[in-house]
Amino acid sequence: MSTTVYKKIELTGTSTTSIEDAVNAAIARSAKTVRNMRWFEVVEIRGTINTDSVREWQVTLKVGFTMED
Amino acid sequence: MSTTVYKKIELTGTSTTSIEDAVNAAIARSAKTVRNMRWFEVVEIRGTINTDSVREWQVTLKVGFTMED
Amino acid sequence: MSTTVYKKIELTGTSTTSIEDAVNAAIARSAKTVRNMRWFEVVEIRGTINTDSVREWQVTLKVGFTMED
Amino acid sequence: MSTTVYKKIELTGTSTTSIEDAVNAAIARSAKTVRNMRWFEVVEIRGTINTDSVREWQVTLKVGFTMED
Amino acid sequence: MSTTVYKKIELTGTSTTSIEDAVNAAIARSAKTVRNMRWFEVVEIRGTINTDSVREWQVTLKVGFTMED
Amino acid sequence: MSTTVYKKIELTGTSTTSIEDAVNAAIARSAKTVRNMRWFEVVEIRGTINTDSVREWQVTLKVGFTMED
Amino acid sequence: MSTTVYKKIELTGTSTTSIEDAVNAAIARSAKTVRNMRWFEVVEIRGTINTDSVREWQVTLKVGFTMED
Amino acid sequence: MSTTVYKKIELTGTSTTSIEDAVNAAIARSAKTVRNMRWFEVVEIRGTINTDSVREWQVTLKVGFTMED
Amino acid sequence: MSTTVYKKIELTGTSTTSIEDAVNAAIARSAKTVRNMRWFEVVEIRGTINTDSVREWQVTLKVGFTMED
Amino acid sequence: MSTTVYKKIELTGTSTTSIEDAVNAAIARSAKTVRNMRWFEVVEIRGTINTDSVREWQVTLKVGFTMED
Amino acid sequence: MSTTVYKKIELTGTSTTSIEDAVNAAIARSAKTVRNMRWFEVVEIRGTINTDSVREWQVTLKVGFTMED
Amino acid sequence: MSTTVYKKIELTGTSTTSIEDAVNAAIARSAKTVRNMRWFEVVEIRGTINTDSVREWQVTLKVGFTMED
């Protein structure tokens, strides 16, 4: 009998709007090639600056997905 | 003469919408039984995934409140 | 031939609305005296509480800018 | 509509046998007064020494449980 | 046969005088409601400033106590 | 002349029995598709709870393997 | 309407007497050129040794102050 | 409109000469199969010893690359 | 009147069987030359891999012992 | 009698050659405006990639200097 | 020509009075067998509790000393 | 049957030239009294400054060696 094993990958999503959008961008892109994604963990929030405001949010997250048998 | 002493508790709030909503959900629930909450510190941002987007934000925070005499 | 050197400063922005607003507030204020800001890194998210909800978001970030020759 | 909120507590379980036993000891004791425990996270493994072997394993864990409405 | 289980709580003591006083203030206040406190661990030392000197020391500590059967 | 280069992946193994079993489960599953695994590093030990005992151990590890030429 | 923004600087104060004195020395020196200092956070405690006792305490702290408009 | 998403992988490069060589070895090997590598972050520097000097530098780095659409 | 002073050393024990065995191996070996060992703290769990299972557990721990007068 | 107080600033130096060069670049640039620099601490080593090798080393360091009376 | 090399050891000093006393106790005891101690770094502050106050301060520090040729 | 046990010591090597030289200086000095050194881990890179350049690199490393039976 085998138990569940997960793999975790690390992604950086970007957005000009919000932290939440950057996370969703990373997950949406990853969904094109990775199935069974279950959870994520935010590990870094940073970004670039446009003179006097945020130009781009860059959010790094780890995503865990079930490894299929 | 006694000085102020604070106690800190750790909560995880959830939201399908945003990080801010998850924090407010935790504080609102805690307010039912804890008085004099003063500050919070976010210690973890994670969540679950629904195929290709965030299903639920799970934000863990520490909340400090004044211990009454 | 000289290479680029950056300096990093640490700021705490505040907002009653969102984490993103607090970051932008810090960058906007800093832009009054600092030129050539390039990137930021969020290092802490905390805030104060108003009975049963967030009163003020306090977001600490490091901001990197190019040192001019 | 309210969302789920969890509270996390920190416990140290002990055992003369194994790390797993120390974790189970902490959870079993906590179950006497806390309902709806969902998950745990090990945060420290240490112990005392009896001349030339482990006398007692001391494992600190955080336990998350659902706050009831 | 049951083994000893400890619970750890997090407190912030304050003092205008010293770090040691702030720790003792937290333990003395906690002793009003918690029995069998065994050890503490300092996790943060910070405070407020009064123009050109420390106004108040704020020391956060974790306190471990035996859970009674 | 080329030197050895390793790649590291992050896995979470599960077991109802022990931490060691969870680690072995992750390595056994990974061995189906990854060759030349050399070492592992445990980065997190957590799990789920079944009323008053551990239901499932979840151990996250990094696994290093030689990249073939 | 603008919100409050704080800047944080990092200082190391020294003292032959105590940790508290080293912190106060740093704050007193900084007060000569920085106004509106609000809080500090101790980030490192170290020092030099004179044969068999502490010669000098070196305490590093971050100091936050309000940026004026 | 889609935004840029990056994936990060973790590699350990080796060299008998220097830290810089070990990093370059890892990037050169990775370039055989990964396109669009943009940046790296050193996360660990270690190595093996040959009696009284370094035998091999082992430098672990994270490498970020653009995920193509 | 003198107070107790402890010294801490760092050891890595190995075992083909379990984490607990690796810790005990380190303590047993250390007991040949060090007296009055009191406590230990696990600081790292890693190991080597034999194709598809753990070959050797390598557990690093700090051991504290009383310095005799 | 006043004691010595140090201020620490954070810089990122760059170099196409080595980590050491990047540190020296940051210190040389800082020396144009800061006197009495005493020590530095490397806090991050990263860089950009040019297809299959390091394009630029980016080393972040903290620099401590004596505050003059 | 040889350069200076330092060795660092880890000690825990105790005191019923203050953090400073615990550090000095560790250094004084170490001076009986170790020469040329140069600096120390505090790595942990903890202690035991006597009903409602600190019974013993336990301060762990690293001590660096010059290795003689 | 006994298993291998390693001891780890902490050293700081110095060099006016490079990080690699500082590491080698520490290992070469340690080899005069310690046999069977196997691996090292860099834990800190810092140094002193000579007006506008690095005067001395100070690299702290942990060194693991086999404890002989």
PDB file of N, CA, C and O in Angstrom, chain L residues 5-61:
ATOM      1  N   VAL L   5      30.809   8.743  14.308  1.00  0.00           N
ATOM      2  CA  VAL L   5      30.334   9.964  14.949  1.00  0.00           C
ATOM      3  C   VAL L   5      31.302  11.086  14.606  1.00  0.00           C
ATOM      4  O   VAL L   5      32.516  10.890  14.614  1.00  0.00           O
ATOM      5  N   TYR L   6      30.738  12.252  14.287  1.00  0.00           N
ATOM      6  CA  TYR L   6      31.551  13.411  13.925  1.00  0.00           C
ATOM      7  C   TYR L   6      31.409  14.494  14.983  1.00  0.00           C
ATOM      8  O   TYR L   6      30.369  14.623  15.612  1.00  0.00           O
ATOM      9  N   LYS L   7      32.458  15.280  15.151  1.00  0.00           N
ATOM     10  CA  LYS L   7      32.383  16.462  16.003  1.00  0.00           C
ATOM     11  C   LYS L   7      32.566  17.676  15.109  1.00  0.00           C
ATOM     12  O   LYS L   7      33.308  17.613  14.121  1.00  0.00           O
ATOM     13  N   LYS L   8      31.877  18.753  15.434  1.00  0.00           N
ATOM     14  CA  LYS L   8      32.015  19.973  14.638  1.00  0.00           C
ATOM     15  C   LYS L   8      32.587  21.094  15.502  1.00  0.00           C
ATOM     16  O   LYS L   8      32.125  21.326  16.614  1.00  0.00           O
ATOM     17  N   ILE L   9      33.583  21.796  15.004  1.00  0.00           N
ATOM     18  CA  ILE L   9      34.130  22.947  15.709  1.00  0.00           C
ATOM     19  C   ILE L   9      33.937  24.184  14.842  1.00  0.00           C
ATOM     20  O   ILE L   9      33.739  24.087  13.629  1.00  0.00           O
ATOM     21  N   GLU L  10      33.986  25.360  15.486  1.00  0.00           N
ATOM     22  CA  GLU L  10      33.745  26.615  14.774  1.00  0.00           C
ATOM     23  C   GLU L  10      35.029  27.446  14.775  1.00  0.00           C
ATOM     24  O   GLU L  10      35.599  27.703  15.828  1.00  0.00           O
ATOM     25  N   LEU L  11      35.466  27.871  13.587  1.00  0.00           N
ATOM     26  CA  LEU L  11      36.709  28.625  13.444  1.00  0.00           C
ATOM     27  C   LEU L  11      36.456  29.900  12.640  1.00  0.00           C
ATOM     28  O   LEU L  11      35.529  29.963  11.836  1.00  0.00           O
ATOM     29  N   THR L  12      37.319  30.903  12.842  1.00  0.00           N
ATOM     30  CA  THR L  12      37.293  32.095  12.000  1.00  0.00           C
ATOM     31  C   THR L  12      38.680  32.278  11.397  1.00  0.00           C
ATOM     32  O   THR L  12      39.651  32.512  12.119  1.00  0.00           O
ATOM     33  N   GLY L  13      38.770  32.129  10.073  1.00  0.00           N
ATOM     34  CA  GLY L  13      40.033  32.353   9.387  1.00  0.00           C
ATOM     35  C   GLY L  13      40.084  33.764   8.838  1.00  0.00           C
ATOM     36  O   GLY L  13      39.054  34.376   8.575  1.00  0.00           O
ATOM     37  N   THR L  14      41.290  34.293   8.665  1.00  0.00           N
ATOM     38  CA  THR L  14      41.431  35.651   8.150  1.00  0.00           C
ATOM     39  C   THR L  14      42.386  35.668   6.960  1.00  0.00           C
ATOM     40  O   THR L  14      43.259  34.812   6.821  1.00  0.00           O
ATOM     41  N   SER L  15      42.194  36.684   6.086  1.00  0.00           N
ATOM     42  CA  SER L  15      43.052  36.846   4.917  1.00  0.00           C
ATOM     43  C   SER L  15      42.906  38.257   4.389  1.00  0.00           C
ATOM     44  O   SER L  15      41.825  38.841   4.446  1.00  0.00           O
ATOM     45  N   THR L  16      43.984  38.811   3.864  1.00  0.00           N
ATOM     46  CA  THR L  16      43.879  40.132   3.243  1.00  0.00           C
ATOM     47  C   THR L  16      43.495  40.001   1.768  1.00  0.00           C
ATOM     48  O   THR L  16      43.250  41.004   1.095  1.00  0.00           O
ATOM     49  N   THR L  17      43.401  38.785   1.278  1.00  0.00           N
ATOM     50  CA  THR L  17      43.239  38.542  -0.153  1.00  0.00           C
ATOM     51  C   THR L  17      41.836  38.119  -0.594  1.00  0.00           C
ATOM     52  O   THR L  17      41.231  38.726  -1.463  1.00  0.00           O
ATOM     53  N   SER L  18      41.342  37.027  -0.008  1.00  0.00           N
ATOM     54  CA  SER L  18      40.070  36.494  -0.515  1.00  0.00           C
ATOM     55  C   SER L  18      39.364  35.646   0.534  1.00  0.00           C
ATOM     56  O   SER L  18      39.955  35.234   1.548  1.00  0.00           O
ATOM     57  N   ILE L  19      38.094  35.373   0.255  1.00  0.00           N
ATOM     58  CA  ILE L  19      37.295  34.514   1.127  1.00  0.00           C
ATOM     59  C   ILE L  19      37.878  33.110   1.134  1.00  0.00           C
ATOM     60  O   ILE L  19      37.990  32.473   2.186  1.00  0.00           O
ATOM     61  N   GLU L  20      38.281  32.637  -0.031  1.00  0.00           N
ATOM     62  CA  GLU L  20      38.835  31.282  -0.119  1.00  0.00           C
ATOM     63  C   GLU L  20      40.103  31.156   0.732  1.00  0.00           C
ATOM     64  O   GLU L  20      40.305  30.147   1.425  1.00  0.00           O
ATOM     65  N   ASP L  21      40.969  32.157   0.681  1.00  0.00           N
ATOM     66  CA  ASP L  21      42.187  32.121   1.488  1.00  0.00           C
ATOM     67  C   ASP L  21      41.886  32.089   2.984  1.00  0.00           C
ATOM     68  O   ASP L  21      42.581  31.410   3.752  1.00  0.00           O
ATOM     69  N   ALA L  22      40.870  32.828   3.396  1.00  0.00           N
ATOM     70  CA  ALA L  22      40.530  32.853   4.823  1.00  0.00           C
ATOM     71  C   ALA L  22      40.054  31.478   5.284  1.00  0.00           C
ATOM     72  O   ALA L  22      40.390  31.021   6.377  1.00  0.00           O
ATOM     73  N   VAL L  23      39.279  30.796   4.435  1.00  0.00           N
ATOM     74  CA  VAL L  23      38.816  29.452   4.771  1.00  0.00           C
ATOM     75  C   VAL L  23      40.011  28.502   4.853  1.00  0.00           C
ATOM     76  O   VAL L  23      40.147  27.721   5.808  1.00  0.00           O
ATOM     77  N   ASN L  24      40.888  28.569   3.877  1.00  0.00           N
ATOM     78  CA  ASN L  24      42.060  27.687   3.888  1.00  0.00           C
ATOM     79  C   ASN L  24      42.980  27.961   5.073  1.00  0.00           C
ATOM     80  O   ASN L  24      43.574  27.030   5.643  1.00  0.00           O
ATOM     81  N   ALA L  25      43.097  29.232   5.473  1.00  0.00           N
ATOM     82  CA  ALA L  25      43.927  29.553   6.633  1.00  0.00           C
ATOM     83  C   ALA L  25      43.389  28.888   7.895  1.00  0.00           C
ATOM     84  O   ALA L  25      44.153  28.353   8.711  1.00  0.00           O
ATOM     85  N   ALA L  26      42.073  28.908   8.042  1.00  0.00           N
ATOM     86  CA  ALA L  26      41.471  28.296   9.233  1.00  0.00           C
ATOM     87  C   ALA L  26      41.682  26.789   9.233  1.00  0.00           C
ATOM     88  O   ALA L  26      42.000  26.189  10.265  1.00  0.00           O
ATOM     89  N   ILE L  27      41.507  26.159   8.069  1.00  0.00           N
ATOM     90  CA  ILE L  27      41.662  24.704   7.987  1.00  0.00           C
ATOM     91  C   ILE L  27      43.125  24.306   8.202  1.00  0.00           C
ATOM     92  O   ILE L  27      43.430  23.329   8.908  1.00  0.00           O
ATOM     93  N   ALA L  28      44.063  25.060   7.620  1.00  0.00           N
ATOM     94  CA  ALA L  28      45.483  24.748   7.770  1.00  0.00           C
ATOM     95  C   ALA L  28      45.915  24.847   9.236  1.00  0.00           C
ATOM     96  O   ALA L  28      46.621  23.982   9.754  1.00  0.00           O
ATOM     97  N   ARG L  29      45.447  25.899   9.931  1.00  0.00           N
ATOM     98  CA  ARG L  29      45.799  26.055  11.343  1.00  0.00           C
ATOM     99  C   ARG L  29      45.195  24.927  12.183  1.00  0.00           C
ATOM    100  O   ARG L  29      45.850  24.366  13.073  1.00  0.00           O
ATOM    101  N   SER L  30      43.964  24.585  11.893  1.00  0.00           N
ATOM    102  CA  SER L  30      43.280  23.554  12.666  1.00  0.00           C
ATOM    103  C   SER L  30      43.931  22.189  12.464  1.00  0.00           C
ATOM    104  O   SER L  30      43.946  21.347  13.373  1.00  0.00           O
ATOM    105  N   ALA L  31      44.496  21.966  11.265  1.00  0.00           N
ATOM    106  CA  ALA L  31      45.111  20.663  10.943  1.00  0.00           C
ATOM    107  C   ALA L  31      46.312  20.345  11.818  1.00  0.00           C
ATOM    108  O   ALA L  31      46.747  19.190  11.897  1.00  0.00           O
ATOM    109  N   LYS L  32      46.856  21.362  12.492  1.00  0.00           N
ATOM    110  CA  LYS L  32      47.997  21.115  13.374  1.00  0.00           C
ATOM    111  C   LYS L  32      47.601  20.270  14.595  1.00  0.00           C
ATOM    112  O   LYS L  32      48.437  19.580  15.173  1.00  0.00           O
ATOM    113  N   THR L  33      46.321  20.372  14.981  1.00  0.00           N
ATOM    114  CA  THR L  33      45.919  19.640  16.190  1.00  0.00           C
ATOM    115  C   THR L  33      44.728  18.706  15.976  1.00  0.00           C
ATOM    116  O   THR L  33      44.448  17.857  16.811  1.00  0.00           O
ATOM    117  N   VAL L  34      44.014  18.871  14.877  1.00  0.00           N
ATOM    118  CA  VAL L  34      42.826  18.045  14.641  1.00  0.00           C
ATOM    119  C   VAL L  34      43.052  17.153  13.433  1.00  0.00           C
ATOM    120  O   VAL L  34      43.418  17.632  12.359  1.00  0.00           O
ATOM    121  N   ARG L  35      42.800  15.840  13.596  1.00  0.00           N
ATOM    122  CA  ARG L  35      42.929  14.923  12.470  1.00  0.00           C
ATOM    123  C   ARG L  35      41.565  14.551  11.894  1.00  0.00           C
ATOM    124  O   ARG L  35      40.544  14.722  12.540  1.00  0.00           O
ATOM    125  N   ASN L  36      41.569  14.043  10.725  1.00  0.00           N
ATOM    126  CA  ASN L  36      40.358  13.480  10.109  1.00  0.00           C
ATOM    127  C   ASN L  36      39.263  14.504   9.824  1.00  0.00           C
ATOM    128  O   ASN L  36      38.079  14.192   9.898  1.00  0.00           O
ATOM    129  N   MET L  37      39.662  15.729   9.497  1.00  0.00           N
ATOM    130  CA  MET L  37      38.668  16.732   9.121  1.00  0.00           C
ATOM    131  C   MET L  37      38.046  16.333   7.783  1.00  0.00           C
ATOM    132  O   MET L  37      38.759  15.972   6.849  1.00  0.00           O
ATOM    133  N   ARG L  38      36.702  16.392   7.713  1.00  0.00           N
ATOM    134  CA  ARG L  38      36.003  15.906   6.525  1.00  0.00           C
ATOM    135  C   ARG L  38      35.319  16.993   5.694  1.00  0.00           C
ATOM    136  O   ARG L  38      35.358  16.974   4.484  1.00  0.00           O
ATOM    137  N   TRP L  39      34.619  17.884   6.357  1.00  0.00           N
ATOM    138  CA  TRP L  39      33.873  18.907   5.610  1.00  0.00           C
ATOM    139  C   TRP L  39      33.798  20.206   6.405  1.00  0.00           C
ATOM    140  O   TRP L  39      34.101  20.235   7.591  1.00  0.00           O
ATOM    141  N   PHE L  40      33.412  21.283   5.721  1.00  0.00           N
ATOM    142  CA  PHE L  40      33.235  22.590   6.380  1.00  0.00           C
ATOM    143  C   PHE L  40      31.967  23.241   5.852  1.00  0.00           C
ATOM    144  O   PHE L  40      31.487  22.907   4.768  1.00  0.00           O
ATOM    145  N   GLU L  41      31.443  24.177   6.632  1.00  0.00           N
ATOM    146  CA  GLU L  41      30.261  24.965   6.248  1.00  0.00           C
ATOM    147  C   GLU L  41      30.542  26.413   6.602  1.00  0.00           C
ATOM    148  O   GLU L  41      30.821  26.715   7.753  1.00  0.00           O
ATOM    149  N   VAL L  42      30.473  27.314   5.623  1.00  0.00           N
ATOM    150  CA  VAL L  42      30.679  28.739   5.891  1.00  0.00           C
ATOM    151  C   VAL L  42      29.438  29.297   6.589  1.00  0.00           C
ATOM    152  O   VAL L  42      28.326  29.118   6.113  1.00  0.00           O
ATOM    153  N   VAL L  43      29.625  29.939   7.743  1.00  0.00           N
ATOM    154  CA  VAL L  43      28.474  30.484   8.462  1.00  0.00           C
ATOM    155  C   VAL L  43      28.457  32.012   8.538  1.00  0.00           C
ATOM    156  O   VAL L  43      27.430  32.598   8.863  1.00  0.00           O
ATOM    157  N   GLU L  44      29.566  32.661   8.243  1.00  0.00           N
ATOM    158  CA  GLU L  44      29.574  34.129   8.268  1.00  0.00           C
ATOM    159  C   GLU L  44      30.746  34.662   7.462  1.00  0.00           C
ATOM    160  O   GLU L  44      31.851  34.120   7.533  1.00  0.00           O
ATOM    161  N   ILE L  45      30.517  35.728   6.701  1.00  0.00           N
ATOM    162  CA  ILE L  45      31.577  36.417   5.967  1.00  0.00           C
ATOM    163  C   ILE L  45      31.545  37.881   6.390  1.00  0.00           C
ATOM    164  O   ILE L  45      30.543  38.564   6.190  1.00  0.00           O
ATOM    165  N   ARG L  46      32.603  38.366   7.004  1.00  0.00           N
ATOM    166  CA  ARG L  46      32.683  39.765   7.390  1.00  0.00           C
ATOM    167  C   ARG L  46      34.137  40.204   7.320  1.00  0.00           C
ATOM    168  O   ARG L  46      34.978  39.461   6.831  1.00  0.00           O
ATOM    169  N   GLY L  47      34.441  41.412   7.794  1.00  0.00           N
ATOM    170  CA  GLY L  47      35.827  41.839   7.754  1.00  0.00           C
ATOM    171  C   GLY L  47      35.986  43.257   8.224  1.00  0.00           C
ATOM    172  O   GLY L  47      35.037  43.919   8.631  1.00  0.00           O
ATOM    173  N   THR L  48      37.227  43.747   8.169  1.00  0.00           N
ATOM    174  CA  THR L  48      37.529  45.112   8.571  1.00  0.00           C
ATOM    175  C   THR L  48      37.846  45.942   7.320  1.00  0.00           C
ATOM    176  O   THR L  48      38.147  45.408   6.254  1.00  0.00           O
ATOM    177  N   ILE L  49      37.770  47.281   7.492  1.00  0.00           N
ATOM    178  CA  ILE L  49      37.897  48.209   6.361  1.00  0.00           C
ATOM    179  C   ILE L  49      39.075  49.149   6.589  1.00  0.00           C
ATOM    180  O   ILE L  49      39.279  49.639   7.698  1.00  0.00           O
ATOM    181  N   ASN L  50      39.822  49.397   5.527  1.00  0.00           N
ATOM    182  CA  ASN L  50      40.969  50.285   5.565  1.00  0.00           C
ATOM    183  C   ASN L  50      40.681  51.523   4.696  1.00  0.00           C
ATOM    184  O   ASN L  50      41.027  51.540   3.526  1.00  0.00           O
ATOM    185  N   THR L  51      39.997  52.511   5.235  1.00  0.00           N
ATOM    186  CA  THR L  51      39.596  53.734   4.526  1.00  0.00           C
ATOM    187  C   THR L  51      38.591  53.451   3.398  1.00  0.00           C
ATOM    188  O   THR L  51      37.411  53.741   3.532  1.00  0.00           O
ATOM    189  N   ASP L  52      39.073  52.857   2.281  1.00  0.00           N
ATOM    190  CA  ASP L  52      38.147  52.676   1.152  1.00  0.00           C
ATOM    191  C   ASP L  52      38.236  51.283   0.506  1.00  0.00           C
ATOM    192  O   ASP L  52      37.832  51.105  -0.647  1.00  0.00           O
ATOM    193  N   SER L  53      38.763  50.299   1.251  1.00  0.00           N
ATOM    194  CA  SER L  53      38.804  48.930   0.725  1.00  0.00           C
ATOM    195  C   SER L  53      38.862  47.936   1.881  1.00  0.00           C
ATOM    196  O   SER L  53      39.053  48.331   3.035  1.00  0.00           O
ATOM    197  N   VAL L  54      38.672  46.659   1.562  1.00  0.00           N
ATOM    198  CA  VAL L  54      38.719  45.623   2.596  1.00  0.00           C
ATOM    199  C   VAL L  54      40.144  45.484   3.121  1.00  0.00           C
ATOM    200  O   VAL L  54      41.083  45.373   2.332  1.00  0.00           O
ATOM    201  N   ARG L  55      40.295  45.528   4.430  1.00  0.00           N
ATOM    202  CA  ARG L  55      41.617  45.310   5.003  1.00  0.00           C
ATOM    203  C   ARG L  55      41.826  43.830   5.293  1.00  0.00           C
ATOM    204  O   ARG L  55      42.854  43.261   4.995  1.00  0.00           O
ATOM    205  N   GLU L  56      40.828  43.194   5.856  1.00  0.00           N
ATOM    206  CA  GLU L  56      40.963  41.787   6.230  1.00  0.00           C
ATOM    207  C   GLU L  56      39.618  41.070   6.104  1.00  0.00           C
ATOM    208  O   GLU L  56      38.608  41.540   6.633  1.00  0.00           O
ATOM    209  N   TRP L  57      39.606  39.957   5.404  1.00  0.00           N
ATOM    210  CA  TRP L  57      38.417  39.116   5.338  1.00  0.00           C
ATOM    211  C   TRP L  57      38.411  38.212   6.557  1.00  0.00           C
ATOM    212  O   TRP L  57      39.435  37.628   6.900  1.00  0.00           O
ATOM    213  N   GLN L  58      37.251  38.103   7.198  1.00  0.00           N
ATOM    214  CA  GLN L  58      37.094  37.221   8.360  1.00  0.00           C
ATOM    215  C   GLN L  58      35.951  36.257   8.068  1.00  0.00           C
ATOM    216  O   GLN L  58      34.791  36.651   8.035  1.00  0.00           O
ATOM    217  N   VAL L  59      36.286  34.993   7.853  1.00  0.00           N
ATOM    218  CA  VAL L  59      35.273  34.025   7.454  1.00  0.00           C
ATOM    219  C   VAL L  59      35.126  32.960   8.538  1.00  0.00           C
ATOM    220  O   VAL L  59      36.102  32.296   8.901  1.00  0.00           O
ATOM    221  N   THR L  60      33.916  32.847   9.077  1.00  0.00           N
ATOM    222  CA  THR L  60      33.655  31.848  10.118  1.00  0.00           C
ATOM    223  C   THR L  60      33.085  30.587   9.478  1.00  0.00           C
ATOM    224  O   THR L  60      32.188  30.657   8.640  1.00  0.00           O
ATOM    225  N   LEU L  61      33.620  29.442   9.868  1.00  0.00           N
ATOM    226  CA  LEU L  61      33.178  28.172   9.298  1.00  0.00           C
ATOM    227  C   LEU L  61      33.074  27.124  10.387  1.00  0.00           C
ATOM    228  O   LEU L  61      33.738  27.204  11.418  1.00  0.00           O
TER     229      LEU L  61
END
